[in-house]
Amino acid sequence: VVWSGQSVAKGESGAFILREVKTKKFYVPPEGFFQANLCLTEKLVEEVCRLAAAQPLDTLIDAYCGSGLFSVFLAPYAKKIFGIEHDQASVACARMNAAASGAKNVHFYAGDVEKVLADKFFRQGKKPDIMLLDPPRIGCSASVLRLLVRILPRRIIYISCHPVTQARDVKFLC
């Protein structure tokens, strides 16, 4: 079956779009997010992995993780990876994608990024080595940015398709 130029796979919970990046297959819900520029996705994955591999990592948080694209590729570089995504269907796909790739050190939380960061990390005193941000076009909310300043990850990798909101958020973080 082909849907919008992509394969569609049928699973127990419905249909999924099947995307392939660097020989890995990713299930994505029809309404879920996946990198929009498919021609550059492999290069983007390579660059994020290059940046993450610069130093040994204990914990990496992949905020706005969608179907787990970066979490799956970053699994070899960190002891623990935590993906956060508000869309339940995308989290279900992320779990399938991580399991299919053998990424046993990747765990996903479904929920609001701010709430999950606050409850699972900030209040417990956990500090990530890297915070990977890949927010929607509107960027990160002010409350997420304030929380990041309080968490103080060692490094932040910020992916954006909207330079204006990215610049606004980076200015706040600086």
Short mmCIF file of N, CA and C in Angstrom, two decimals:
data_model
loop_
_atom_site.label_atom_id
_atom_site.label_comp_id
_atom_site.label_asym_id
_atom_site.label_seq_id
_atom_site.Cartn_x
_atom_site.Cartn_y
_atom_site.Cartn_z
N VAL A 1 0.85 -1.17 0.00
CA VAL A 1 0.00 0.00 0.00
C VAL A 1 0.89 1.23 0.00
N VAL A 2 0.56 2.25 -0.77
CA VAL A 2 1.33 3.49 -0.78
C VAL A 2 0.42 4.63 -0.37
N TRP A 3 0.92 5.48 0.50
CA TRP A 3 0.16 6.63 0.98
C TRP A 3 1.09 7.83 0.95
N SER A 4 0.77 8.84 0.20
CA SER A 4 1.61 10.05 0.07
C SER A 4 3.06 9.71 -0.26
N GLY A 5 3.25 8.74 -1.12
CA GLY A 5 4.60 8.39 -1.53
C GLY A 5 5.36 7.54 -0.53
N GLN A 6 4.71 7.10 0.52
CA GLN A 6 5.38 6.29 1.54
C GLN A 6 4.63 4.97 1.71
N SER A 7 5.34 3.94 2.14
CA SER A 7 4.71 2.67 2.44
C SER A 7 3.86 2.81 3.69
N VAL A 8 2.78 2.06 3.73
CA VAL A 8 1.92 2.04 4.91
C VAL A 8 1.92 0.62 5.44
N ALA A 9 2.20 0.47 6.72
CA ALA A 9 2.19 -0.83 7.36
C ALA A 9 0.98 -0.93 8.25
N LYS A 10 0.38 -2.09 8.31
CA LYS A 10 -0.76 -2.32 9.19
C LYS A 10 -0.27 -3.00 10.46
N GLY A 11 -0.70 -2.46 11.60
CA GLY A 11 -0.35 -3.05 12.89
C GLY A 11 -1.60 -3.27 13.70
N GLU A 12 -1.43 -3.77 14.92
CA GLU A 12 -2.57 -4.03 15.79
C GLU A 12 -3.37 -2.77 16.08
N SER A 13 -2.70 -1.63 16.15
CA SER A 13 -3.40 -0.40 16.49
C SER A 13 -3.65 0.50 15.28
N GLY A 14 -3.62 -0.06 14.08
CA GLY A 14 -3.95 0.73 12.90
C GLY A 14 -2.83 0.80 11.89
N ALA A 15 -2.92 1.78 11.00
CA ALA A 15 -1.94 1.94 9.93
C ALA A 15 -0.84 2.90 10.35
N PHE A 16 0.35 2.64 9.86
CA PHE A 16 1.51 3.49 10.11
C PHE A 16 2.21 3.77 8.80
N ILE A 17 2.81 4.93 8.71
CA ILE A 17 3.66 5.24 7.57
C ILE A 17 5.03 4.65 7.88
N LEU A 18 5.63 4.03 6.91
CA LEU A 18 6.94 3.42 7.09
C LEU A 18 7.97 4.27 6.36
N ARG A 19 8.93 4.83 7.12
CA ARG A 19 10.01 5.64 6.56
C ARG A 19 11.32 4.88 6.77
N GLU A 20 12.26 5.10 5.87
CA GLU A 20 13.56 4.46 6.01
C GLU A 20 14.65 5.53 6.03
N VAL A 21 15.53 5.43 7.03
CA VAL A 21 16.66 6.36 7.16
C VAL A 21 17.89 5.52 7.45
N LYS A 22 18.87 5.61 6.56
CA LYS A 22 20.14 4.89 6.75
C LYS A 22 19.91 3.41 7.04
N THR A 23 19.09 2.77 6.29
CA THR A 23 18.74 1.34 6.37
C THR A 23 17.89 0.97 7.59
N LYS A 24 17.56 1.90 8.43
CA LYS A 24 16.66 1.61 9.56
C LYS A 24 15.25 2.02 9.17
N LYS A 25 14.29 1.19 9.55
CA LYS A 25 12.89 1.47 9.26
C LYS A 25 12.23 2.09 10.48
N PHE A 26 11.38 3.10 10.22
CA PHE A 26 10.69 3.81 11.28
C PHE A 26 9.20 3.84 10.99
N TYR A 27 8.42 3.36 11.95
CA TYR A 27 6.97 3.48 11.87
C TYR A 27 6.59 4.85 12.42
N VAL A 28 5.70 5.52 11.72
CA VAL A 28 5.24 6.85 12.11
C VAL A 28 3.72 6.87 11.96
N PRO A 29 2.98 7.36 12.97
CA PRO A 29 1.54 7.45 12.79
C PRO A 29 1.20 8.46 11.69
N PRO A 30 0.11 8.24 10.96
CA PRO A 30 -0.23 9.16 9.87
C PRO A 30 -0.28 10.63 10.27
N GLU A 31 -0.68 10.93 11.49
CA GLU A 31 -0.74 12.32 11.95
C GLU A 31 0.49 12.72 12.75
N GLY A 32 1.47 11.82 12.86
CA GLY A 32 2.66 12.09 13.67
C GLY A 32 3.71 12.88 12.91
N PHE A 33 4.69 13.39 13.66
CA PHE A 33 5.77 14.19 13.08
C PHE A 33 6.91 13.30 12.63
N PHE A 34 7.49 13.65 11.50
CA PHE A 34 8.75 13.08 11.04
C PHE A 34 9.49 14.22 10.34
N GLN A 35 10.79 14.17 10.29
CA GLN A 35 11.55 15.24 9.66
C GLN A 35 10.97 15.55 8.28
N ALA A 36 10.70 16.81 8.04
CA ALA A 36 10.00 17.22 6.81
C ALA A 36 10.87 17.13 5.57
N ASN A 37 12.14 17.43 5.69
CA ASN A 37 13.02 17.43 4.53
C ASN A 37 13.69 16.06 4.42
N LEU A 38 13.02 15.14 3.75
CA LEU A 38 13.52 13.77 3.67
C LEU A 38 14.87 13.66 2.96
N CYS A 39 15.16 14.59 2.08
CA CYS A 39 16.45 14.57 1.37
C CYS A 39 17.62 14.85 2.32
N LEU A 40 17.38 15.58 3.38
CA LEU A 40 18.46 15.95 4.31
C LEU A 40 18.43 15.18 5.63
N THR A 41 17.45 14.31 5.82
CA THR A 41 17.30 13.62 7.10
C THR A 41 18.55 12.81 7.46
N GLU A 42 19.11 12.08 6.51
CA GLU A 42 20.30 11.28 6.81
C GLU A 42 21.47 12.16 7.25
N LYS A 43 21.68 13.28 6.57
CA LYS A 43 22.75 14.21 6.94
C LYS A 43 22.50 14.80 8.33
N LEU A 44 21.25 15.12 8.63
CA LEU A 44 20.90 15.66 9.94
C LEU A 44 21.18 14.63 11.03
N VAL A 45 20.81 13.39 10.80
CA VAL A 45 21.08 12.31 11.76
C VAL A 45 22.59 12.18 11.96
N GLU A 46 23.35 12.19 10.88
CA GLU A 46 24.81 12.08 10.99
C GLU A 46 25.40 13.22 11.82
N GLU A 47 24.92 14.44 11.60
CA GLU A 47 25.46 15.59 12.33
C GLU A 47 25.10 15.53 13.82
N VAL A 48 23.86 15.15 14.13
CA VAL A 48 23.46 15.03 15.53
C VAL A 48 24.29 13.95 16.22
N CYS A 49 24.50 12.84 15.55
CA CYS A 49 25.33 11.77 16.13
C CYS A 49 26.77 12.24 16.32
N ARG A 50 27.30 12.98 15.37
CA ARG A 50 28.65 13.51 15.49
C ARG A 50 28.78 14.43 16.70
N LEU A 51 27.80 15.31 16.87
CA LEU A 51 27.81 16.22 18.02
C LEU A 51 27.68 15.47 19.34
N ALA A 52 26.83 14.47 19.37
CA ALA A 52 26.62 13.71 20.60
C ALA A 52 27.83 12.86 20.95
N ALA A 53 28.54 12.37 19.96
CA ALA A 53 29.66 11.45 20.19
C ALA A 53 30.93 12.16 20.65
N ALA A 54 30.91 13.48 20.75
CA ALA A 54 32.10 14.24 21.10
C ALA A 54 32.65 13.90 22.49
N GLN A 55 31.77 13.49 23.42
CA GLN A 55 32.18 13.14 24.78
C GLN A 55 31.36 11.95 25.24
N PRO A 56 31.89 11.15 26.17
CA PRO A 56 31.10 10.04 26.71
C PRO A 56 29.82 10.56 27.38
N LEU A 57 28.72 9.84 27.19
CA LEU A 57 27.44 10.30 27.71
C LEU A 57 26.82 9.26 28.64
N ASP A 58 26.33 9.76 29.75
CA ASP A 58 25.53 8.90 30.63
C ASP A 58 24.06 9.03 30.21
N THR A 59 23.53 10.26 30.24
CA THR A 59 22.11 10.47 29.99
C THR A 59 21.88 11.51 28.90
N LEU A 60 20.99 11.18 27.98
CA LEU A 60 20.59 12.08 26.92
C LEU A 60 19.06 12.13 26.93
N ILE A 61 18.50 13.34 26.87
CA ILE A 61 17.05 13.50 26.78
C ILE A 61 16.73 14.03 25.39
N ASP A 62 15.84 13.33 24.72
CA ASP A 62 15.38 13.70 23.38
C ASP A 62 13.98 14.27 23.52
N ALA A 63 13.90 15.60 23.68
CA ALA A 63 12.61 16.27 23.87
C ALA A 63 11.95 16.52 22.53
N TYR A 64 10.66 16.29 22.47
CA TYR A 64 9.88 16.38 21.23
C TYR A 64 10.39 15.30 20.26
N CYS A 65 10.48 14.07 20.76
CA CYS A 65 11.16 12.99 20.03
C CYS A 65 10.36 12.38 18.89
N GLY A 66 9.08 12.71 18.76
CA GLY A 66 8.30 12.13 17.68
C GLY A 66 8.31 10.61 17.76
N SER A 67 8.65 9.96 16.66
CA SER A 67 8.67 8.49 16.58
C SER A 67 10.03 7.90 16.92
N GLY A 68 10.88 8.69 17.54
CA GLY A 68 12.14 8.18 18.06
C GLY A 68 13.32 8.16 17.10
N LEU A 69 13.25 8.93 16.03
CA LEU A 69 14.33 8.94 15.04
C LEU A 69 15.70 9.15 15.67
N PHE A 70 15.88 10.26 16.38
CA PHE A 70 17.20 10.55 16.95
C PHE A 70 17.52 9.63 18.12
N SER A 71 16.54 9.29 18.92
CA SER A 71 16.79 8.38 20.05
C SER A 71 17.37 7.06 19.56
N VAL A 72 16.82 6.51 18.50
CA VAL A 72 17.30 5.23 17.97
C VAL A 72 18.74 5.36 17.48
N PHE A 73 19.02 6.41 16.72
CA PHE A 73 20.39 6.57 16.20
C PHE A 73 21.39 6.95 17.27
N LEU A 74 20.95 7.58 18.35
CA LEU A 74 21.86 7.99 19.42
C LEU A 74 22.08 6.90 20.46
N ALA A 75 21.33 5.83 20.40
CA ALA A 75 21.43 4.75 21.40
C ALA A 75 22.87 4.25 21.62
N PRO A 76 23.69 4.11 20.61
CA PRO A 76 25.07 3.64 20.86
C PRO A 76 25.96 4.65 21.60
N TYR A 77 25.53 5.89 21.70
CA TYR A 77 26.39 6.94 22.25
C TYR A 77 26.13 7.28 23.71
N ALA A 78 25.06 6.76 24.29
CA ALA A 78 24.72 7.10 25.68
C ALA A 78 24.29 5.85 26.44
N LYS A 79 24.53 5.87 27.73
CA LYS A 79 24.07 4.75 28.56
C LYS A 79 22.56 4.72 28.65
N LYS A 80 21.94 5.92 28.79
CA LYS A 80 20.48 6.01 28.91
C LYS A 80 19.96 7.14 28.04
N ILE A 81 18.92 6.85 27.30
CA ILE A 81 18.26 7.88 26.50
C ILE A 81 16.78 7.88 26.89
N PHE A 82 16.26 9.09 27.10
CA PHE A 82 14.85 9.26 27.42
C PHE A 82 14.21 10.17 26.39
N GLY A 83 13.25 9.64 25.66
CA GLY A 83 12.51 10.43 24.68
C GLY A 83 11.22 10.92 25.29
N ILE A 84 10.85 12.15 24.98
CA ILE A 84 9.61 12.74 25.49
C ILE A 84 8.81 13.25 24.30
N GLU A 85 7.54 12.87 24.25
CA GLU A 85 6.67 13.28 23.15
C GLU A 85 5.23 13.31 23.66
N HIS A 86 4.48 14.36 23.28
CA HIS A 86 3.10 14.48 23.76
C HIS A 86 2.14 13.55 23.03
N ASP A 87 2.45 13.16 21.80
CA ASP A 87 1.53 12.35 21.00
C ASP A 87 1.68 10.86 21.34
N GLN A 88 0.62 10.27 21.89
CA GLN A 88 0.65 8.87 22.33
C GLN A 88 0.98 7.91 21.18
N ALA A 89 0.38 8.14 20.01
CA ALA A 89 0.62 7.25 18.87
C ALA A 89 2.08 7.30 18.44
N SER A 90 2.69 8.48 18.49
CA SER A 90 4.11 8.61 18.14
C SER A 90 4.98 7.89 19.15
N VAL A 91 4.62 7.95 20.42
CA VAL A 91 5.38 7.25 21.46
C VAL A 91 5.27 5.74 21.25
N ALA A 92 4.09 5.26 20.89
CA ALA A 92 3.93 3.83 20.61
C ALA A 92 4.84 3.42 19.45
N CYS A 93 4.89 4.25 18.41
CA CYS A 93 5.79 3.98 17.28
C CYS A 93 7.25 4.05 17.71
N ALA A 94 7.60 5.03 18.53
CA ALA A 94 8.98 5.17 19.01
C ALA A 94 9.41 3.91 19.75
N ARG A 95 8.53 3.37 20.57
CA ARG A 95 8.86 2.14 21.30
C ARG A 95 9.07 0.97 20.33
N MET A 96 8.21 0.87 19.32
CA MET A 96 8.38 -0.18 18.31
C MET A 96 9.69 0.01 17.55
N ASN A 97 9.99 1.25 17.18
CA ASN A 97 11.20 1.54 16.42
C ASN A 97 12.46 1.22 17.21
N ALA A 98 12.46 1.58 18.49
CA ALA A 98 13.63 1.29 19.33
C ALA A 98 13.79 -0.23 19.51
N ALA A 99 12.68 -0.93 19.74
CA ALA A 99 12.75 -2.38 19.91
C ALA A 99 13.25 -3.05 18.63
N ALA A 100 12.75 -2.62 17.48
CA ALA A 100 13.16 -3.20 16.20
C ALA A 100 14.64 -2.98 15.91
N SER A 101 15.19 -1.87 16.41
CA SER A 101 16.61 -1.59 16.17
C SER A 101 17.51 -2.17 17.26
N GLY A 102 16.92 -2.77 18.29
CA GLY A 102 17.70 -3.36 19.37
C GLY A 102 18.22 -2.35 20.37
N ALA A 103 17.63 -1.15 20.40
CA ALA A 103 18.06 -0.09 21.33
C ALA A 103 17.40 -0.31 22.70
N LYS A 104 18.05 -1.07 23.54
CA LYS A 104 17.49 -1.42 24.85
C LYS A 104 17.66 -0.32 25.90
N ASN A 105 18.50 0.65 25.64
CA ASN A 105 18.78 1.73 26.59
C ASN A 105 17.92 2.97 26.35
N VAL A 106 16.91 2.85 25.50
CA VAL A 106 16.06 3.98 25.14
C VAL A 106 14.68 3.78 25.76
N HIS A 107 14.19 4.81 26.45
CA HIS A 107 12.89 4.75 27.11
C HIS A 107 12.10 5.99 26.72
N PHE A 108 10.80 5.84 26.57
CA PHE A 108 9.97 6.94 26.10
C PHE A 108 8.88 7.28 27.10
N TYR A 109 8.63 8.58 27.24
CA TYR A 109 7.55 9.09 28.07
C TYR A 109 6.55 9.81 27.17
N ALA A 110 5.29 9.50 27.36
CA ALA A 110 4.23 10.22 26.65
C ALA A 110 3.73 11.32 27.58
N GLY A 111 3.74 12.56 27.10
CA GLY A 111 3.25 13.66 27.91
C GLY A 111 3.85 14.98 27.49
N ASP A 112 3.40 16.02 28.15
CA ASP A 112 3.90 17.36 27.91
C ASP A 112 5.38 17.43 28.30
N VAL A 113 6.20 18.01 27.44
CA VAL A 113 7.64 18.06 27.68
C VAL A 113 7.96 18.72 29.02
N GLU A 114 7.33 19.85 29.30
CA GLU A 114 7.61 20.54 30.56
C GLU A 114 7.28 19.67 31.77
N LYS A 115 6.12 19.04 31.75
CA LYS A 115 5.69 18.23 32.89
C LYS A 115 6.60 17.02 33.09
N VAL A 116 6.92 16.33 32.01
CA VAL A 116 7.80 15.16 32.14
C VAL A 116 9.19 15.58 32.61
N LEU A 117 9.74 16.66 32.04
CA LEU A 117 11.05 17.15 32.49
C LEU A 117 11.03 17.48 33.98
N ALA A 118 9.98 18.17 34.40
CA ALA A 118 9.88 18.56 35.81
C ALA A 118 9.73 17.35 36.71
N ASP A 119 8.82 16.45 36.38
CA ASP A 119 8.52 15.31 37.25
C ASP A 119 9.60 14.24 37.25
N LYS A 120 10.12 13.91 36.10
CA LYS A 120 11.05 12.77 35.99
C LYS A 120 12.52 13.16 36.11
N PHE A 121 12.83 14.43 35.94
CA PHE A 121 14.24 14.82 35.94
C PHE A 121 14.55 15.92 36.94
N PHE A 122 13.92 17.09 36.81
CA PHE A 122 14.27 18.22 37.66
C PHE A 122 14.02 17.91 39.14
N ARG A 123 12.83 17.47 39.47
CA ARG A 123 12.49 17.21 40.89
C ARG A 123 13.31 16.08 41.49
N GLN A 124 13.83 15.20 40.64
CA GLN A 124 14.65 14.09 41.12
C GLN A 124 16.14 14.41 41.07
N GLY A 125 16.46 15.63 40.65
CA GLY A 125 17.85 16.06 40.62
C GLY A 125 18.69 15.43 39.52
N LYS A 126 18.04 14.87 38.51
CA LYS A 126 18.78 14.24 37.40
C LYS A 126 19.18 15.32 36.40
N LYS A 127 20.43 15.27 35.99
CA LYS A 127 20.97 16.26 35.06
C LYS A 127 21.49 15.54 33.81
N PRO A 128 20.88 15.81 32.65
CA PRO A 128 21.34 15.12 31.45
C PRO A 128 22.66 15.69 30.93
N ASP A 129 23.42 14.83 30.28
CA ASP A 129 24.64 15.30 29.61
C ASP A 129 24.26 16.12 28.39
N ILE A 130 23.25 15.63 27.65
CA ILE A 130 22.78 16.36 26.46
C ILE A 130 21.26 16.43 26.49
N MET A 131 20.76 17.61 26.18
CA MET A 131 19.33 17.82 25.94
C MET A 131 19.19 18.06 24.45
N LEU A 132 18.53 17.16 23.76
CA LEU A 132 18.26 17.32 22.34
C LEU A 132 16.86 17.90 22.21
N LEU A 133 16.76 19.04 21.56
CA LEU A 133 15.49 19.72 21.36
C LEU A 133 15.15 19.71 19.87
N ASP A 134 13.97 19.24 19.54
CA ASP A 134 13.48 19.26 18.17
C ASP A 134 12.00 19.66 18.21
N PRO A 135 11.74 20.90 18.68
CA PRO A 135 10.35 21.32 18.91
C PRO A 135 9.61 21.62 17.60
N PRO A 136 8.29 21.77 17.71
CA PRO A 136 7.53 22.18 16.53
C PRO A 136 7.94 23.60 16.10
N ARG A 137 7.39 24.06 15.01
CA ARG A 137 7.76 25.38 14.46
C ARG A 137 7.60 26.52 15.46
N ILE A 138 6.71 26.38 16.42
CA ILE A 138 6.51 27.46 17.40
C ILE A 138 7.64 27.52 18.42
N GLY A 139 8.54 26.55 18.38
CA GLY A 139 9.67 26.53 19.31
C GLY A 139 9.27 26.00 20.68
N CYS A 140 10.14 26.16 21.63
CA CYS A 140 9.89 25.71 23.00
C CYS A 140 9.07 26.77 23.73
N SER A 141 8.24 26.32 24.63
CA SER A 141 7.49 27.28 25.44
C SER A 141 8.44 27.95 26.42
N ALA A 142 8.07 29.11 26.89
CA ALA A 142 8.89 29.83 27.88
C ALA A 142 9.09 28.99 29.13
N SER A 143 8.07 28.23 29.51
CA SER A 143 8.18 27.41 30.73
C SER A 143 9.19 26.27 30.53
N VAL A 144 9.26 25.69 29.33
CA VAL A 144 10.27 24.66 29.06
C VAL A 144 11.66 25.28 29.10
N LEU A 145 11.81 26.45 28.50
CA LEU A 145 13.11 27.12 28.50
C LEU A 145 13.56 27.47 29.92
N ARG A 146 12.64 27.97 30.75
CA ARG A 146 12.98 28.29 32.14
C ARG A 146 13.42 27.03 32.89
N LEU A 147 12.76 25.93 32.62
CA LEU A 147 13.11 24.67 33.27
C LEU A 147 14.49 24.19 32.81
N LEU A 148 14.80 24.36 31.53
CA LEU A 148 16.12 23.98 31.02
C LEU A 148 17.22 24.77 31.71
N VAL A 149 16.98 26.05 31.94
CA VAL A 149 17.95 26.88 32.63
C VAL A 149 18.17 26.35 34.05
N ARG A 150 17.13 25.84 34.67
CA ARG A 150 17.26 25.30 36.03
C ARG A 150 17.90 23.91 36.03
N ILE A 151 17.63 23.10 35.00
CA ILE A 151 18.21 21.76 34.92
C ILE A 151 19.70 21.84 34.58
N LEU A 152 20.07 22.78 33.72
CA LEU A 152 21.45 22.98 33.27
C LEU A 152 22.10 21.73 32.68
N PRO A 153 21.58 21.25 31.56
CA PRO A 153 22.27 20.13 30.91
C PRO A 153 23.67 20.57 30.47
N ARG A 154 24.60 19.62 30.38
CA ARG A 154 25.97 19.97 29.97
C ARG A 154 25.98 20.58 28.57
N ARG A 155 25.17 20.01 27.67
CA ARG A 155 25.10 20.51 26.30
C ARG A 155 23.66 20.45 25.81
N ILE A 156 23.34 21.33 24.86
CA ILE A 156 22.04 21.33 24.21
C ILE A 156 22.27 21.26 22.70
N ILE A 157 21.57 20.34 22.06
CA ILE A 157 21.54 20.29 20.61
C ILE A 157 20.13 20.69 20.22
N TYR A 158 20.00 21.75 19.45
CA TYR A 158 18.68 22.31 19.11
C TYR A 158 18.48 22.21 17.60
N ILE A 159 17.51 21.43 17.18
CA ILE A 159 17.16 21.25 15.77
C ILE A 159 15.91 22.07 15.51
N SER A 160 15.91 22.80 14.41
CA SER A 160 14.74 23.63 14.13
C SER A 160 14.56 23.81 12.64
N CYS A 161 13.30 23.86 12.24
CA CYS A 161 12.98 24.19 10.84
C CYS A 161 12.51 25.64 10.75
N HIS A 162 12.57 26.36 11.89
CA HIS A 162 12.12 27.74 11.90
C HIS A 162 13.16 28.61 12.61
N PRO A 163 14.07 29.23 11.87
CA PRO A 163 15.18 29.98 12.47
C PRO A 163 14.74 31.09 13.43
N VAL A 164 13.58 31.68 13.20
CA VAL A 164 13.14 32.78 14.06
C VAL A 164 12.86 32.28 15.48
N THR A 165 12.11 31.19 15.60
CA THR A 165 11.82 30.69 16.94
C THR A 165 13.06 30.08 17.58
N GLN A 166 13.91 29.47 16.77
CA GLN A 166 15.15 28.93 17.31
C GLN A 166 16.02 30.06 17.87
N ALA A 167 16.15 31.14 17.13
CA ALA A 167 16.94 32.28 17.60
C ALA A 167 16.37 32.85 18.89
N ARG A 168 15.05 32.96 18.96
CA ARG A 168 14.40 33.46 20.17
C ARG A 168 14.73 32.56 21.36
N ASP A 169 14.63 31.23 21.15
CA ASP A 169 14.88 30.30 22.25
C ASP A 169 16.34 30.28 22.66
N VAL A 170 17.24 30.32 21.69
CA VAL A 170 18.67 30.33 22.00
C VAL A 170 19.04 31.60 22.76
N LYS A 171 18.46 32.72 22.36
CA LYS A 171 18.71 33.99 23.07
C LYS A 171 18.28 33.86 24.52
N PHE A 172 17.12 33.27 24.77
CA PHE A 172 16.64 33.09 26.13
C PHE A 172 17.61 32.20 26.91
N LEU A 173 18.05 31.11 26.31
CA LEU A 173 18.93 30.18 26.99
C LEU A 173 20.30 30.79 27.28
N CYS A 174 20.76 31.66 26.38
CA CYS A 174 22.06 32.32 26.63
C CYS A 174 21.94 33.33 27.75
#
